[in-house]
XYZ file of C-alpha atoms in Angstrom:
584
model
C 0.000 0.000 0.000
C 1.103 3.641 -0.353
C 3.405 4.989 2.307
C 0.743 7.439 3.401
C -1.193 4.582 4.957
C 1.616 4.059 7.484
C 1.943 0.292 7.195
C -1.418 -0.578 8.605
C -2.369 -4.219 9.087
C -4.517 -5.364 6.136
C -6.923 -8.327 6.194
C -8.569 -9.387 2.956
C -11.847 -11.358 2.955
C -12.057 -11.058 6.739
C -14.750 -13.427 8.024
C -16.979 -13.076 11.070
C -17.919 -16.040 13.323
C -20.142 -18.658 11.745
C -19.458 -17.446 8.217
C -22.127 -14.785 8.595
C -20.253 -12.110 6.672
C -17.046 -11.640 4.744
C -15.496 -8.187 4.515
C -13.614 -7.231 1.325
C -10.842 -5.546 3.299
C -10.224 -4.565 6.903
C -7.513 -2.039 7.843
C -6.261 -2.147 11.429
C -4.113 0.525 13.002
C -3.418 2.112 16.362
C -5.135 5.254 17.629
C -3.254 7.606 19.934
C -4.287 6.657 23.464
C -4.153 2.879 23.046
C -7.320 2.042 21.131
C -7.333 0.133 17.865
C -8.763 1.772 14.775
C -10.642 -0.460 12.315
C -11.604 0.627 8.815
C -14.043 -1.566 6.896
C -13.504 -1.189 3.134
C -16.245 -2.400 0.789
C -15.082 -2.676 -2.829
C -17.551 -2.511 -5.712
C -16.836 -2.772 -9.435
C -20.095 -1.064 -10.378
C -20.168 2.024 -12.493
C -23.859 2.835 -12.236
C -26.781 1.702 -10.130
C -30.311 2.777 -9.313
C -31.256 3.683 -5.751
C -34.387 1.762 -4.749
C -34.408 2.829 -1.093
C -31.948 3.418 1.758
C -31.217 -0.322 1.983
C -31.369 -1.544 -1.647
C -29.872 -0.657 -5.006
C -30.263 -2.142 -8.478
C -26.971 -2.709 -10.267
C -26.541 -2.009 -13.951
C -27.068 -5.713 -14.722
C -30.497 -5.642 -13.059
C -29.474 -7.461 -9.870
C -30.939 -6.006 -6.660
C -28.528 -6.005 -3.745
C -27.937 -4.315 -0.406
C -26.943 -0.661 -0.510
C -23.164 -0.778 0.090
C -23.346 1.976 2.714
C -25.985 -0.054 4.590
C -23.764 -3.118 4.159
C -20.746 -1.370 5.702
C -22.978 -0.056 8.481
C -23.902 -3.656 9.359
C -20.205 -4.636 9.433
C -19.462 -1.675 11.683
C -22.318 -2.664 13.983
C -20.874 -6.173 14.290
C -17.548 -4.922 15.662
C -19.335 -2.544 18.020
C -21.695 -5.147 19.468
C -19.461 -8.235 19.449
C -16.388 -6.820 21.212
C -15.741 -8.804 24.426
C -15.096 -6.858 27.610
C -11.460 -7.919 27.789
C -10.699 -6.675 24.258
C -9.102 -3.289 23.590
C -11.300 -0.330 22.756
C -12.206 -0.252 19.055
C -12.876 2.798 16.917
C -14.682 1.466 13.872
C -14.991 3.392 10.625
C -16.082 2.386 7.140
C -15.793 3.420 3.519
C -17.239 2.286 0.187
C -14.930 2.293 -2.846
C -16.405 2.344 -6.374
C -13.247 2.335 -8.455
C -15.125 2.280 -11.789
C -17.567 5.092 -10.994
C -17.392 8.859 -11.454
C -17.570 11.336 -8.589
C -21.147 12.250 -9.533
C -22.173 8.592 -9.526
C -20.563 8.108 -6.122
C -22.276 11.190 -4.732
C -25.655 9.914 -5.929
C -25.065 6.586 -4.211
C -24.018 8.284 -0.968
C -27.094 10.527 -1.035
C -29.338 7.502 -1.489
C -28.183 6.041 1.829
C -30.542 8.401 3.631
C -28.624 11.011 5.602
C -25.043 11.308 6.823
C -24.147 7.944 8.360
C -20.434 8.612 8.462
C -19.531 6.189 5.675
C -18.125 8.020 2.646
C -18.353 6.697 -0.908
C -15.108 7.062 -2.875
C -14.636 6.772 -6.630
C -11.726 6.593 -9.043
C -11.564 10.397 -9.233
C -10.929 10.809 -5.498
C -8.529 7.872 -5.369
C -6.416 9.271 -8.230
C -5.675 12.453 -6.255
C -2.461 13.273 -4.335
C -0.937 10.281 -2.580
C -0.827 12.136 0.703
C -4.591 12.529 0.736
C -5.356 8.823 0.344
C -5.105 7.939 4.036
C -7.561 10.673 4.965
C -10.015 9.586 2.288
C -9.876 6.022 3.619
C -10.684 7.245 7.143
C -7.304 6.268 8.554
C -5.314 9.507 8.464
C -4.884 9.454 12.249
C -3.898 5.798 12.485
C -0.348 4.567 12.959
C 1.104 1.127 12.383
C 0.132 -1.274 15.171
C 2.943 -3.046 16.979
C 3.261 -6.818 17.059
C 1.542 -7.012 20.435
C -1.480 -5.063 19.243
C -1.757 -7.242 16.140
C -1.608 -10.387 18.280
C -4.270 -9.030 20.619
C -6.597 -8.204 17.718
C -6.123 -11.577 16.058
C -6.765 -13.306 19.384
C -10.145 -11.651 19.980
C -12.955 -14.176 20.341
C -15.902 -12.139 19.136
C -18.782 -12.443 21.594
C -22.183 -10.742 21.392
C -22.805 -8.123 24.043
C -25.434 -8.756 26.713
C -27.314 -5.748 25.390
C -27.520 -7.241 21.878
C -28.628 -10.614 23.233
C -31.222 -8.969 25.449
C -32.696 -6.924 22.594
C -32.776 -9.789 20.096
C -34.107 -12.161 22.734
C -36.876 -9.714 23.604
C -37.841 -9.402 19.936
C -38.026 -13.171 19.519
C -40.012 -13.592 22.739
C -42.484 -10.914 21.670
C -42.943 -12.182 18.117
C -46.462 -13.600 17.744
C -45.199 -16.095 15.160
C -43.306 -17.871 17.961
C -46.065 -17.908 20.595
C -46.341 -21.143 22.579
C -49.487 -23.078 23.506
C -50.379 -26.450 25.004
C -47.549 -28.935 25.489
C -45.180 -26.466 23.834
C -45.376 -24.421 27.031
C -44.874 -27.475 29.230
C -41.836 -28.548 27.201
C -40.462 -24.997 27.263
C -40.684 -24.901 31.064
C -38.872 -28.241 31.353
C -36.065 -27.230 28.965
C -35.746 -23.841 30.645
C -35.333 -25.536 34.038
C -32.706 -27.880 32.623
C -30.854 -24.970 31.023
C -30.783 -23.122 34.325
C -29.521 -26.186 36.126
C -26.790 -27.127 33.680
C -25.629 -23.703 32.544
C -25.451 -22.320 36.068
C -23.328 -25.327 37.004
C -20.740 -24.416 34.380
C -17.657 -22.717 35.749
C -18.008 -18.994 35.004
C -14.464 -18.793 33.732
C -14.948 -21.794 31.454
C -17.637 -19.857 29.590
C -14.873 -17.667 28.254
C -12.465 -20.472 27.314
C -12.476 -22.752 24.275
C -14.742 -25.768 24.643
C -11.819 -28.158 24.679
C -11.098 -26.908 28.237
C -14.683 -27.438 29.438
C -16.166 -30.419 31.218
C -19.151 -31.171 28.995
C -20.242 -34.024 31.280
C -21.795 -31.369 33.539
C -24.191 -30.386 30.750
C -26.781 -32.305 28.784
C -28.095 -33.264 25.364
C -31.846 -32.708 24.976
C -33.754 -34.020 21.955
C -37.246 -32.784 21.125
C -39.271 -34.552 18.456
C -42.728 -33.948 17.041
C -44.702 -34.133 13.837
C -45.655 -31.331 11.454
C -47.348 -28.445 13.235
C -46.314 -29.632 16.710
C -44.480 -26.349 17.278
C -40.842 -27.421 17.170
C -39.605 -24.289 15.426
C -41.637 -21.898 17.583
C -40.309 -23.619 20.694
C -36.726 -23.612 19.399
C -36.819 -19.880 18.664
C -38.426 -19.015 21.996
C -35.785 -21.120 23.742
C -33.047 -19.204 21.959
C -34.613 -15.918 23.083
C -34.697 -17.173 26.678
C -31.071 -18.325 26.603
C -29.972 -14.976 25.179
C -31.559 -13.090 28.048
C -31.114 -15.500 30.969
C -27.735 -17.057 30.101
C -25.802 -14.629 27.858
C -22.435 -15.959 29.103
C -23.235 -19.312 27.483
C -22.958 -17.649 24.063
C -26.183 -19.232 22.732
C -26.498 -19.862 19.020
C -29.205 -21.192 16.694
C -28.407 -23.403 13.710
C -30.706 -24.990 11.159
C -29.793 -26.885 7.983
C -32.810 -25.209 6.369
C -31.571 -22.141 4.501
C -35.178 -21.018 4.156
C -35.816 -21.077 7.909
C -32.507 -19.301 8.624
C -33.404 -16.577 6.127
C -36.768 -16.068 7.842
C -35.081 -15.734 11.238
C -32.614 -13.194 9.848
C -35.578 -11.348 8.361
C -37.353 -11.395 11.745
C -34.304 -9.841 13.440
C -33.303 -7.475 10.612
C -33.713 -4.498 12.949
C -30.496 -5.587 14.689
C -27.612 -5.196 12.245
C -25.268 -7.260 14.427
C -27.619 -10.225 14.916
C -26.628 -12.244 11.854
C -23.831 -14.151 13.608
C -26.297 -15.454 16.212
C -27.704 -17.668 13.438
C -24.635 -19.328 11.867
C -24.930 -21.144 8.567
C -25.256 -24.926 8.694
C -21.821 -25.307 7.150
C -20.241 -23.861 10.293
C -21.707 -26.298 12.837
C -18.291 -27.574 13.931
C -16.723 -24.142 14.407
C -19.859 -23.007 16.253
C -19.651 -26.076 18.505
C -16.184 -24.925 19.607
C -17.534 -21.506 20.604
C -21.057 -21.950 21.968
C -21.944 -23.003 25.485
C -25.564 -23.500 24.468
C -26.685 -24.503 20.985
C -30.224 -24.867 19.626
C -30.523 -26.932 16.430
C -33.810 -27.044 14.508
C -34.648 -29.413 11.628
C -31.723 -31.591 12.737
C -32.927 -34.446 10.535
C -31.701 -32.334 7.585
C -28.051 -32.449 8.728
C -25.937 -34.212 6.111
C -24.426 -37.568 6.990
C -21.329 -36.991 4.904
C -21.258 -40.576 3.627
C -20.851 -42.023 7.124
C -22.951 -44.521 9.047
C -24.484 -43.578 12.346
C -24.493 -40.048 13.724
C -23.553 -37.318 11.202
C -20.029 -35.998 11.945
C -21.271 -32.429 12.428
C -23.739 -33.582 15.056
C -21.090 -35.747 16.703
C -18.961 -32.606 17.146
C -21.886 -30.911 18.895
C -22.291 -33.791 21.353
C -18.567 -33.801 22.059
C -18.064 -30.069 22.579
C -21.247 -28.177 23.495
C -22.240 -28.243 27.186
C -25.972 -27.792 26.497
C -27.372 -28.812 23.106
C -31.105 -28.833 22.412
C -31.875 -30.697 19.183
C -35.261 -30.552 17.442
C -36.102 -33.139 14.776
C -38.807 -35.137 13.002
C -37.591 -38.436 11.582
C -40.426 -38.448 9.028
C -39.146 -35.227 7.508
C -35.953 -36.772 6.123
C -36.227 -35.919 2.434
C -32.831 -36.770 0.915
C -30.620 -39.873 1.106
C -27.555 -37.887 2.244
C -29.418 -36.471 5.260
C -30.968 -37.793 8.418
C -30.470 -38.696 12.031
C -32.642 -40.312 14.693
C -33.259 -39.877 18.395
C -31.819 -43.349 19.000
C -28.576 -42.433 17.238
C -28.235 -39.279 19.306
C -29.060 -41.114 22.553
C -26.522 -43.855 21.837
C -23.769 -41.370 20.965
C -24.504 -39.239 24.032
C -24.304 -42.216 26.378
C -21.059 -43.368 24.740
C -19.589 -39.959 25.582
C -20.878 -40.097 29.133
C -23.334 -37.294 28.425
C -26.706 -36.919 30.082
C -29.520 -37.269 27.542
C -33.171 -36.256 27.890
C -35.864 -36.781 25.277
C -39.118 -34.840 25.029
C -41.982 -35.455 22.632
C -44.386 -32.819 21.286
C -47.649 -34.653 20.737
C -49.972 -31.768 19.915
C -50.830 -30.222 16.571
C -51.088 -26.438 16.509
C -50.830 -25.675 12.818
C -53.866 -27.152 11.080
C -56.335 -25.280 13.348
C -55.128 -27.629 16.063
C -56.496 -30.561 14.097
C -54.695 -33.698 15.150
C -57.375 -35.406 13.060
C -56.005 -33.860 9.874
C -52.352 -34.731 10.530
C -53.468 -38.262 11.444
C -55.426 -38.398 8.171
C -52.298 -37.373 6.238
C -50.187 -40.010 7.981
C -52.793 -42.695 7.257
C -52.982 -41.571 3.630
C -49.238 -41.863 3.086
C -47.993 -44.480 5.531
C -50.972 -46.619 6.479
C -54.450 -47.338 5.199
C -56.102 -44.267 3.600
C -59.328 -43.322 5.367
C -62.144 -40.915 4.451
C -61.838 -37.346 5.707
C -64.718 -36.820 8.107
C -63.999 -33.174 8.734
C -62.832 -31.067 11.669
C -64.313 -27.822 12.945
C -62.175 -24.922 11.784
C -60.195 -26.858 9.166
C -61.089 -27.209 5.494
C -59.823 -29.855 3.079
C -60.732 -29.754 -0.607
C -59.789 -31.536 -3.826
C -59.146 -29.420 -6.919
C -60.135 -31.009 -10.219
C -57.404 -29.212 -12.141
C -54.577 -26.721 -11.490
C -56.639 -23.837 -12.868
C -59.176 -24.413 -10.103
C -56.381 -24.723 -7.550
C -54.854 -21.429 -8.671
C -58.230 -19.702 -8.506
C -58.721 -20.801 -4.906
C -55.271 -19.567 -3.903
C -55.954 -16.197 -5.532
C -59.319 -15.970 -3.748
C -57.663 -16.618 -0.397
C -55.008 -14.001 -1.142
C -57.662 -11.454 -2.105
C -59.376 -12.168 1.213
C -56.215 -11.108 3.027
C -54.868 -14.554 3.853
C -51.349 -15.878 3.309
C -51.869 -18.493 0.591
C -49.200 -20.498 -1.211
C -48.973 -23.424 -3.636
C -46.304 -26.106 -3.535
C -45.533 -29.059 -5.779
C -43.318 -32.084 -5.958
C -40.017 -31.403 -7.737
C -41.311 -32.920 -10.998
C -40.441 -30.117 -13.437
C -37.148 -28.411 -14.265
C -36.206 -25.222 -12.443
C -34.576 -22.475 -14.515
C -32.400 -20.559 -12.065
C -31.024 -17.920 -14.436
C -32.973 -15.316 -16.373
C -31.922 -12.656 -18.904
C -31.062 -9.122 -17.705
C -34.089 -6.855 -17.579
C -36.576 -9.718 -17.284
C -39.967 -8.808 -15.815
C -41.276 -12.357 -15.458
C -40.062 -15.778 -14.383
C -39.732 -18.802 -16.683
C -42.926 -20.885 -16.724
C -41.167 -24.179 -16.094
C -44.197 -26.070 -14.785
C -46.529 -27.410 -17.486
C -49.591 -29.530 -16.678
C -51.928 -30.651 -19.466
C -55.597 -30.663 -18.509
C -57.620 -33.125 -20.633
C -60.793 -31.931 -22.318
C -63.981 -32.705 -20.424
C -66.174 -32.403 -23.557
C -65.571 -33.235 -27.237
C -65.949 -29.560 -28.134
C -63.520 -28.413 -25.415
C -59.822 -28.296 -26.327
C -57.087 -29.602 -24.075
C -55.631 -26.833 -21.942
C -52.133 -26.453 -20.530
C -51.587 -24.815 -17.164
C -48.239 -23.068 -16.793
C -46.579 -21.647 -13.706
C -43.194 -20.492 -12.422
C -41.201 -21.951 -9.584
C -40.149 -19.610 -6.793
C -37.377 -17.256 -7.886
C -33.722 -18.152 -7.298
C -33.121 -14.423 -6.768
C -35.643 -11.667 -6.130
C -37.235 -10.301 -9.308
C -37.551 -6.522 -9.463
C -38.973 -4.377 -12.257
C -35.973 -2.874 -14.081
C -37.661 0.493 -14.622
C -39.647 1.124 -11.459
C -37.779 -0.992 -8.920
C -41.089 -2.541 -7.864
C -40.716 -6.046 -6.352
C -42.238 -8.637 -8.698
C -41.261 -11.893 -7.017
C -39.477 -12.515 -3.717
C -36.337 -14.563 -3.280
C -37.183 -18.266 -3.037
C -36.271 -18.416 0.654
C -38.802 -15.654 1.420
C -41.415 -16.964 -1.000
C -43.727 -18.146 1.788
C -44.043 -14.785 3.524
C -43.189 -11.892 1.196
C -45.553 -10.128 -1.166
C -46.065 -11.822 -4.527
C -45.096 -15.328 -3.417
C -48.595 -16.660 -4.127
C -47.891 -16.229 -7.845
C -45.034 -18.760 -7.808
C -44.900 -22.432 -6.902
C -42.828 -23.485 -3.914
C -41.094 -26.799 -3.314
C -40.064 -28.852 -0.314
C -36.904 -26.792 0.192
C -38.744 -23.485 0.447
C -41.760 -24.714 2.424
C -40.312 -27.005 5.098
C -40.506 -25.445 8.553
C -42.956 -22.716 7.465
C -46.723 -22.312 7.426
C -49.438 -20.199 5.819
C -53.215 -19.864 6.109
C -54.183 -21.619 2.864
C -52.074 -24.310 1.223
C -52.350 -25.624 -2.317
C -50.486 -28.833 -3.110
C -49.794 -30.460 -6.451
C -48.935 -34.150 -6.114
C -46.865 -34.741 -9.225
C -46.222 -37.844 -11.327
C -43.341 -38.986 -9.091
C -45.828 -40.508 -6.609
C -48.956 -42.349 -7.786
C -51.606 -44.578 -6.254
C -51.793 -47.818 -8.204
C -53.129 -51.264 -7.264
C -53.975 -50.122 -3.737
C -50.506 -48.859 -2.854
C -48.174 -45.944 -3.477
C -45.694 -46.312 -6.326
C -42.632 -44.098 -6.801
C -41.351 -42.881 -10.158
C -37.931 -41.260 -9.633
C -37.503 -40.694 -13.381
C -40.113 -37.944 -13.018
C -38.020 -36.148 -10.390
C -35.857 -33.172 -11.319
C -34.092 -33.178 -7.956
C -30.459 -34.091 -8.692
C -30.152 -35.703 -5.257
C -32.985 -38.143 -5.907
C -33.660 -38.920 -9.566
C -30.926 -41.593 -9.743
C -32.574 -43.731 -7.034
C -34.551 -46.896 -7.634
C -38.333 -46.710 -7.074
C -37.961 -48.560 -3.770
C -35.244 -46.188 -2.596
C -37.145 -43.106 -3.766
C -40.503 -43.999 -2.172
C -39.824 -43.008 1.487
C -38.399 -39.629 0.441
C -41.400 -38.956 -1.799
C -43.813 -39.855 1.001
C -41.956 -37.660 3.495
C -41.876 -34.781 1.011
C -45.611 -34.795 0.400
C -46.265 -35.209 4.125
C -44.441 -31.924 4.687
C -46.252 -30.144 1.842
C -49.676 -31.425 2.941
C -49.237 -30.026 6.456
C -48.292 -26.385 5.780
C -51.784 -24.887 5.826
C -53.050 -23.534 9.152
C -56.722 -23.348 8.092
C -57.258 -24.750 4.589
C -55.634 -27.244 2.230
C -56.449 -27.729 -1.465
C -54.997 -30.776 -3.216
C -54.554 -31.440 -6.920
C -52.913 -34.525 -8.377
C -51.723 -35.107 -11.926
C -52.378 -38.877 -11.873
C -55.880 -40.327 -12.522
C -55.448 -43.157 -10.023
C -54.375 -40.789 -7.265
C -57.214 -38.413 -8.139
C -59.699 -41.291 -7.934
C -58.370 -42.268 -4.490
C -58.612 -38.711 -3.145
C -62.077 -38.263 -4.638
C -63.251 -41.314 -2.717
C -61.730 -40.002 0.516
C -62.536 -36.287 0.445
C -65.895 -36.064 -1.354
């Protein structure tokens, strides 16, 4: 770097705990008085962009992304709220560098950030000025080179969320109506909360600040919680996290789920806290999180990849070995891929082999489908046992749609009535992830032919789009047209796309439409699997016998998303005949 930057310490692609963020560049220097000065540098190759609002911009290629000033502000907030008490004082600054843009373009971007937030936007024109001015432009004119001791101290910091951050995020989660607890959810919550108090209080206070390899995990416990669809596992898991954040902040609680969709929804629910992202590490960082957390909540644990091994998945084994208190939520009938899956028995056996205390709790209630245990039992009998007629349940509606046009009409009617309504389907059609720049619509990948019901009526073809791989925004107005696939179930416009198992699992909505595709058919009084109809690369190579349990589990999940109403359509005559005999 130029001499004017006084030999500052430079870190490229600096990552935060859990892989939550990766900074383009971080400059570290010393501030007179003993503090460390940090400068977050966000590099962009853009030349032009359109300001959509203070948090979003549309790049010249039509991609909508976070406003870089807002992005740097979130990085700055992380360092401010994750500095442990024993770390040196940090003065955190930030700057955005658009090295391909003009000064006018940079000024427009800075103005679009909504007020002076103390994060300048620099362009090639400013950077090509006198060498002596560069340090000032990069917000480090007062910094001097750190000595070896200061560098070692900075690199040895174990970033820990402040009690204030945990308290605020925990309060938000506890007050979120989406995570309210009822029935045996409350009873289970009380029991886990008591166990957490007992085990976490027993941990040596100093050990909470040391790496897990120095802790005695035998003083903690492994708690498994299982339950079927709608039993409230996710709501309970999130409320538990909120409690741990507020009651046991020294345990450094974290929440991990293999479901990218569920993680995205939790980040969306806590978006008001810019430093909260690292509290929800990505699934790929389970092992590194296990080395840091004293309390870990894992939801949808049956989705953890086995990694080609028999028995307990290696990532989960690391949790049992290193985390003093781990609370693991799972449903063994929601294993949907051959490279995933774990069971309560596997966890119990591994825990006992390690000398760990293990408790198991079962959620028996059903709180999604208007509390209708009758409906979830009907679904289980339909898929895993002997199909039985639907006799109805007060407050819950089940209907059969004769064709996808009728199904779509019912979803649109529910949406117009103010309800959250979504349609899902088996992964039986290709999914086009990419679209041309400037597109205002999604590819209509799903085609279903509807036979004529009268000689004078032509055959019709129903077409629909899968949920969008990336959010679709109008290139001229910036108006959202389709949400990102992981927010398809909750954000405006999602009812106009079709979701799949990966974007629906763990979520719920008022009215559910389900298309049972040609990969699962009812023939000769039993279910038959047809993996050649699957477009899921993880499944289509399986034999019919291998594919069948994953198909059944997939449709079980899709059939139990609706809180008040479910509409079913099937593409196979035999399956339609079966459902007609059961529902009508």
